[in-house]
PDB file of C-alpha atoms in Angstrom:
ATOM      1  CA  MET O   1    -158.585 -40.841 -87.032  1.00 61.00           C
ATOM      2  CA  ALA O   2    -162.041 -40.627 -88.537  1.00 81.00           C
ATOM      3  CA  TYR O   3    -164.412 -43.042 -90.157  1.00 87.00           C
ATOM      4  CA  PHE O   4    -165.228 -42.621 -93.819  1.00 90.00           C
ATOM      5  CA  SER O   5    -168.403 -40.768 -94.360  1.00 89.00           C
ATOM      6  CA  GLU O   6    -171.162 -41.573 -96.877  1.00 91.00           C
ATOM      7  CA  LYS O   7    -170.842 -38.014 -98.251  1.00 89.00           C
ATOM      8  CA  LYS O   8    -167.148 -38.204 -98.501  1.00 87.00           C
ATOM      9  CA  LEU O   9    -167.415 -41.570-100.461  1.00 90.00           C
ATOM     10  CA  ARG O  10    -170.077 -40.258-102.718  1.00 90.00           C
ATOM     11  CA  SER O  11    -167.674 -37.295-103.729  1.00 87.00           C
ATOM     12  CA  TYR O  12    -165.280 -39.802-105.041  1.00 86.00           C
ATOM     13  CA  ASN O  13    -168.056 -41.483-107.135  1.00 79.00           C
ATOM     14  CA  THR O  14    -167.152 -39.275-110.189  1.00 68.00           C
ATOM     15  CA  TYR O  15    -167.210 -42.012-112.736  1.00 51.00           C
ATOM     16  CA  GLN O  16    -168.803 -45.435-113.527  1.00 49.00           C
ATOM     17  CA  PHE O  17    -166.884 -48.217-115.253  1.00 46.00           C
ATOM     18  CA  ASN O  18    -168.422 -49.505-118.640  1.00 44.00           C
ATOM     19  CA  GLU O  19    -166.305 -52.758-118.500  1.00 47.00           C
ATOM     20  CA  SER O  20    -166.850 -55.797-116.364  1.00 48.00           C
ATOM     21  CA  THR O  21    -165.069 -55.857-113.185  1.00 49.00           C
ATOM     22  CA  ASP O  22    -163.023 -58.917-114.219  1.00 49.00           C
ATOM     23  CA  ARG O  23    -161.661 -57.192-117.288  1.00 52.00           C
ATOM     24  CA  ILE O  24    -160.726 -54.115-115.121  1.00 50.00           C
ATOM     25  CA  LEU O  25    -159.060 -56.362-112.601  1.00 48.00           C
ATOM     26  CA  LYS O  26    -157.192 -58.034-115.422  1.00 51.00           C
ATOM     27  CA  LYS O  27    -156.191 -54.614-116.995  1.00 49.00           C
ATOM     28  CA  SER O  28    -155.197 -53.436-113.589  1.00 49.00           C
ATOM     29  CA  ALA O  29    -153.217 -56.529-112.488  1.00 47.00           C
ATOM     30  CA  SER O  30    -150.322 -55.104-114.521  1.00 45.00           C
ATOM     31  CA  PHE O  31    -150.350 -51.880-112.480  1.00 49.00           C
ATOM     32  CA  THR O  32    -151.228 -53.084-109.107  1.00 60.00           C
ATOM     33  CA  LYS O  33    -150.082 -56.012-106.871  1.00 70.00           C
ATOM     34  CA  TYR O  34    -153.124 -56.310-104.750  1.00 85.00           C
ATOM     35  CA  THR O  35    -156.706 -57.132-105.539  1.00 91.00           C
ATOM     36  CA  VAL O  36    -159.509 -56.748-103.208  1.00 94.00           C
ATOM     37  CA  PHE O  37    -163.078 -58.141-103.000  1.00 95.00           C
ATOM     38  CA  LEU O  38    -165.265 -55.381-101.668  1.00 96.00           C
ATOM     39  CA  SER O  39    -168.196 -56.708 -99.701  1.00 95.00           C
ATOM     40  CA  HIS O  40    -171.205 -54.112 -99.372  1.00 95.00           C
ATOM     41  CA  SER O  41    -174.876 -53.877 -99.388  1.00 93.00           C
ATOM     42  CA  HIS O  42    -176.405 -53.220-102.776  1.00 90.00           C
ATOM     43  CA  LYS O  43    -178.246 -50.356-101.308  1.00 94.00           C
ATOM     44  CA  ASP O  44    -174.802 -48.758-101.028  1.00 94.00           C
ATOM     45  CA  SER O  45    -173.524 -49.119-104.639  1.00 91.00           C
ATOM     46  CA  ASP O  46    -172.847 -45.319-105.057  1.00 92.00           C
ATOM     47  CA  ILE O  47    -170.776 -45.547-101.813  1.00 94.00           C
ATOM     48  CA  ALA O  48    -169.140 -48.656-102.789  1.00 94.00           C
ATOM     49  CA  ASN O  49    -168.176 -47.276-106.305  1.00 92.00           C
ATOM     50  CA  GLY O  50    -166.961 -44.023-104.639  1.00 92.00           C
ATOM     51  CA  LEU O  51    -164.687 -46.236-102.386  1.00 93.00           C
ATOM     52  CA  LYS O  52    -163.510 -48.170-105.285  1.00 92.00           C
ATOM     53  CA  ASN O  53    -162.387 -45.082-107.119  1.00 89.00           C
ATOM     54  CA  HIS O  54    -160.474 -43.829-103.955  1.00 90.00           C
ATOM     55  CA  LEU O  55    -158.766 -47.149-103.472  1.00 89.00           C
ATOM     56  CA  ALA O  56    -157.865 -47.397-107.104  1.00 87.00           C
ATOM     57  CA  GLU O  57    -155.981 -44.249-106.571  1.00 84.00           C
ATOM     58  CA  LEU O  58    -153.882 -45.993-103.945  1.00 84.00           C
ATOM     59  CA  GLY O  59    -153.113 -48.824-106.466  1.00 83.00           C
ATOM     60  CA  LEU O  60    -155.659 -51.386-105.486  1.00 88.00           C
ATOM     61  CA  GLY O  61    -157.706 -53.521-107.894  1.00 89.00           C
ATOM     62  CA  ILE O  62    -161.244 -53.668-106.468  1.00 91.00           C
ATOM     63  CA  TYR O  63    -163.975 -56.361-107.315  1.00 91.00           C
ATOM     64  CA  ILE O  64    -167.552 -55.247-106.932  1.00 90.00           C
ATOM     65  CA  ASP O  65    -170.011 -57.850-107.685  1.00 86.00           C
ATOM     66  CA  LEU O  66    -172.697 -55.424-109.154  1.00 81.00           C
ATOM     67  CA  GLN O  67    -170.080 -54.609-111.741  1.00 82.00           C
ATOM     68  CA  ASP O  68    -169.458 -58.076-112.718  1.00 78.00           C
ATOM     69  CA  SER O  69    -171.083 -58.772-115.962  1.00 72.00           C
ATOM     70  CA  ASP O  70    -170.405 -62.588-115.655  1.00 75.00           C
ATOM     71  CA  LEU O  71    -172.590 -62.615-112.482  1.00 74.00           C
ATOM     72  CA  SER O  72    -176.200 -63.821-112.875  1.00 73.00           C
ATOM     73  CA  GLN O  73    -178.694 -61.356-111.977  1.00 73.00           C
ATOM     74  CA  SER O  74    -180.746 -63.823-109.754  1.00 74.00           C
ATOM     75  CA  THR O  75    -179.341 -65.245-106.695  1.00 79.00           C
ATOM     76  CA  ASP O  76    -178.709 -68.852-107.055  1.00 80.00           C
ATOM     77  CA  ARG O  77    -176.129 -71.529-106.462  1.00 88.00           C
ATOM     78  CA  THR O  78    -174.053 -70.264-109.381  1.00 85.00           C
ATOM     79  CA  THR O  79    -174.034 -66.654-107.835  1.00 86.00           C
ATOM     80  CA  ALA O  80    -172.893 -67.904-104.395  1.00 89.00           C
ATOM     81  CA  THR O  81    -170.160 -70.236-105.979  1.00 91.00           C
ATOM     82  CA  ARG O  82    -168.776 -67.431-108.119  1.00 89.00           C
ATOM     83  CA  ILE O  83    -168.607 -64.941-105.074  1.00 92.00           C
ATOM     84  CA  LYS O  84    -167.057 -67.627-103.072  1.00 95.00           C
ATOM     85  CA  ASN O  85    -164.502 -68.231-105.603  1.00 94.00           C
ATOM     86  CA  LYS O  86    -163.765 -64.344-105.935  1.00 94.00           C
ATOM     87  CA  ILE O  87    -163.308 -64.010-102.235  1.00 96.00           C
ATOM     88  CA  LYS O  88    -160.761 -66.961-102.244  1.00 96.00           C
ATOM     89  CA  GLU O  89    -159.027 -65.732-105.441  1.00 94.00           C
ATOM     90  CA  LEU O  90    -158.441 -62.048-104.540  1.00 94.00           C
ATOM     91  CA  ASN O  91    -155.587 -60.967-102.234  1.00 94.00           C
ATOM     92  CA  TYR O  92    -157.793 -58.987 -99.639  1.00 96.00           C
ATOM     93  CA  PHE O  93    -161.413 -58.909 -98.399  1.00 97.00           C
ATOM     94  CA  PHE O  94    -162.669 -55.476 -97.392  1.00 97.00           C
ATOM     95  CA  LEU O  95    -166.159 -55.035 -95.974  1.00 96.00           C
ATOM     96  CA  LEU O  96    -167.904 -51.794 -96.472  1.00 95.00           C
ATOM     97  CA  ALA O  97    -169.606 -51.434 -93.031  1.00 94.00           C
ATOM     98  CA  THR O  98    -172.617 -49.084 -93.363  1.00 93.00           C
ATOM     99  CA  ASN O  99    -175.931 -49.233 -91.560  1.00 90.00           C
ATOM    100  CA  ASN O 100    -177.249 -50.946 -94.662  1.00 92.00           C
ATOM    101  CA  SER O 101    -174.578 -53.645 -94.890  1.00 92.00           C
ATOM    102  CA  VAL O 102    -174.827 -54.618 -91.085  1.00 86.00           C
ATOM    103  CA  GLN O 103    -178.550 -55.430 -91.842  1.00 89.00           C
ATOM    104  CA  SER O 104    -177.724 -57.386 -95.006  1.00 91.00           C
ATOM    105  CA  ARG O 105    -178.019 -61.136 -95.134  1.00 90.00           C
ATOM    106  CA  TRP O 106    -175.232 -61.499 -97.878  1.00 91.00           C
ATOM    107  CA  VAL O 107    -172.628 -59.297 -96.187  1.00 94.00           C
ATOM    108  CA  PRO O 108    -172.069 -61.422 -93.004  1.00 93.00           C
ATOM    109  CA  TRP O 109    -172.146 -64.678 -95.198  1.00 94.00           C
ATOM    110  CA  GLU O 110    -169.313 -63.080 -97.443  1.00 95.00           C
ATOM    111  CA  LEU O 111    -167.472 -62.105 -94.194  1.00 96.00           C
ATOM    112  CA  GLY O 112    -167.782 -65.732 -92.895  1.00 96.00           C
ATOM    113  CA  ILE O 113    -166.340 -67.113 -96.289  1.00 97.00           C
ATOM    114  CA  ALA O 114    -163.439 -64.613 -96.081  1.00 97.00           C
ATOM    115  CA  ASP O 115    -162.727 -65.550 -92.589  1.00 96.00           C
ATOM    116  CA  GLY O 116    -162.560 -69.141 -93.511  1.00 96.00           C
ATOM    117  CA  TYR O 117    -160.185 -68.596 -96.351  1.00 96.00           C
ATOM    118  CA  LYS O 118    -158.195 -65.359 -95.650  1.00 96.00           C
ATOM    119  CA  ASP O 119    -155.525 -64.739 -93.014  1.00 94.00           C
ATOM    120  CA  PHE O 120    -156.698 -62.297 -90.284  1.00 94.00           C
ATOM    121  CA  GLU O 121    -154.350 -59.673 -91.701  1.00 95.00           C
ATOM    122  CA  LYS O 122    -156.211 -59.793 -95.111  1.00 96.00           C
ATOM    123  CA  ILE O 123    -159.619 -58.683 -93.886  1.00 97.00           C
ATOM    124  CA  LEU O 124    -160.409 -55.126 -93.295  1.00 96.00           C
ATOM    125  CA  VAL O 125    -163.535 -53.453 -92.118  1.00 95.00           C
ATOM    126  CA  ILE O 126    -164.313 -49.871 -93.456  1.00 94.00           C
ATOM    127  CA  PRO O 127    -166.859 -48.338 -91.005  1.00 93.00           C
ATOM    128  CA  VAL O 128    -168.832 -45.635 -92.765  1.00 93.00           C
ATOM    129  CA  GLU O 129    -170.801 -42.984 -90.877  1.00 90.00           C
ATOM    130  CA  ASP O 130    -174.211 -41.973 -92.363  1.00 87.00           C
ATOM    131  CA  ASP O 131    -175.054 -38.302 -93.407  1.00 86.00           C
ATOM    132  CA  TYR O 132    -175.926 -37.621 -89.690  1.00 87.00           C
ATOM    133  CA  GLY O 133    -172.740 -38.881 -88.417  1.00 85.00           C
ATOM    134  CA  ARG O 134    -173.882 -42.166 -87.024  1.00 86.00           C
ATOM    135  CA  PHE O 135    -172.490 -45.595 -87.515  1.00 83.00           C
ATOM    136  CA  GLU O 136    -174.595 -48.389 -85.813  1.00 78.00           C
ATOM    137  CA  GLY O 137    -172.036 -51.126 -86.368  1.00 77.00           C
ATOM    138  CA  ASN O 138    -172.084 -54.621 -85.129  1.00 75.00           C
ATOM    139  CA  GLU O 139    -169.990 -56.186 -82.410  1.00 76.00           C
ATOM    140  CA  TYR O 140    -168.364 -58.821 -84.831  1.00 73.00           C
ATOM    141  CA  LEU O 141    -167.021 -55.869 -86.775  1.00 75.00           C
ATOM    142  CA  GLN O 142    -164.715 -55.138 -83.700  1.00 84.00           C
ATOM    143  CA  VAL O 143    -162.807 -58.213 -84.314  1.00 92.00           C
ATOM    144  CA  TYR O 144    -161.083 -56.982 -87.464  1.00 95.00           C
ATOM    145  CA  LYS O 145    -158.756 -54.356 -88.369  1.00 95.00           C
ATOM    146  CA  ARG O 146    -160.122 -51.012 -89.773  1.00 94.00           C
ATOM    147  CA  LEU O 147    -159.435 -49.067 -92.758  1.00 94.00           C
ATOM    148  CA  VAL O 148    -160.206 -45.332 -92.007  1.00 92.00           C
ATOM    149  CA  MET O 149    -159.119 -41.789 -92.748  1.00 85.00           C
ATOM    150  CA  ALA O 150    -155.952 -40.876 -90.661  1.00 76.00           C
ATOM    151  CA  ASP O 151    -155.910 -37.365 -88.963  1.00 74.00           C
ATOM    152  CA  ASN O 152    -153.689 -36.149 -91.687  1.00 80.00           C
ATOM    153  CA  GLY O 153    -156.213 -37.117 -94.467  1.00 80.00           C
ATOM    154  CA  SER O 154    -154.539 -40.281 -95.545  1.00 88.00           C
ATOM    155  CA  THR O 155    -155.935 -43.682 -95.562  1.00 91.00           C
ATOM    156  CA  ALA O 156    -154.768 -45.863 -92.824  1.00 93.00           C
ATOM    157  CA  VAL O 157    -155.276 -49.340 -91.121  1.00 95.00           C
ATOM    158  CA  PHE O 158    -155.796 -49.719 -87.293  1.00 93.00           C
ATOM    159  CA  ASN O 159    -155.844 -52.688 -85.093  1.00 93.00           C
ATOM    160  CA  PRO O 160    -159.183 -53.481 -83.524  1.00 91.00           C
ATOM    161  CA  ARG O 161    -160.178 -51.236 -80.682  1.00 86.00           C
ATOM    162  CA  GLU O 162    -157.155 -49.094 -81.147  1.00 88.00           C
ATOM    163  CA  THR O 163    -157.284 -45.406 -82.144  1.00 84.00           C
ATOM    164  CA  THR O 164    -153.487 -44.744 -82.426  1.00 86.00           C
ATOM    165  CA  ASN O 165    -150.556 -46.195 -84.161  1.00 87.00           C
ATOM    166  CA  GLY O 166    -152.142 -46.680 -87.511  1.00 89.00           C
ATOM    167  CA  ILE O 167    -150.401 -47.753 -90.566  1.00 92.00           C
ATOM    168  CA  LEU O 168    -150.808 -46.070 -93.944  1.00 90.00           C
ATOM    169  CA  VAL O 169    -152.637 -48.444 -96.217  1.00 90.00           C
ATOM    170  CA  GLU O 170    -149.835 -48.175 -98.771  1.00 85.00           C
ATOM    171  CA  SER O 171    -147.208 -49.522 -96.141  1.00 88.00           C
ATOM    172  CA  TYR O 172    -149.650 -52.121 -94.668  1.00 90.00           C
ATOM    173  CA  LEU O 173    -150.166 -53.725 -98.001  1.00 85.00           C
ATOM    174  CA  GLN O 174    -146.527 -54.250 -98.550  1.00 72.00           C
TER     175      GLN O 174
END
């Protein structure tokens, strides 16, 4: 089992979508059963997009706020309400846990919203090592299941504090 790395996620960042995320999710809804709110630091938009591309290959529809053309560019009550509603509406909440996101003010807020609305099984943390192999983390991230790379290269879900007996993400979501 290994954490995703920034370098690996950047390698998945081969294209950018030209459509709003809502239209992509509606389009992909006919192809996927599961939609995901991806919480991340805006400083990690390239990594988030790479993860989105990787997870899309597994059949997941991913919502990223930066790609939502209906979201206001300024942070205000409307922005917070829209984000809160998206977290409630989508099936899963994934937190892209980087050194940037654990220092963000918005990411912990989004996690708190998700924790209030989602079943524990529907919240996954995705720890990401920086280019030097470091992940500083935060102790509250130890509470949730993790999405990581399994030893065989597939994407798997592990219980908190466990490093064996992971479940392939495709099986976990069924």
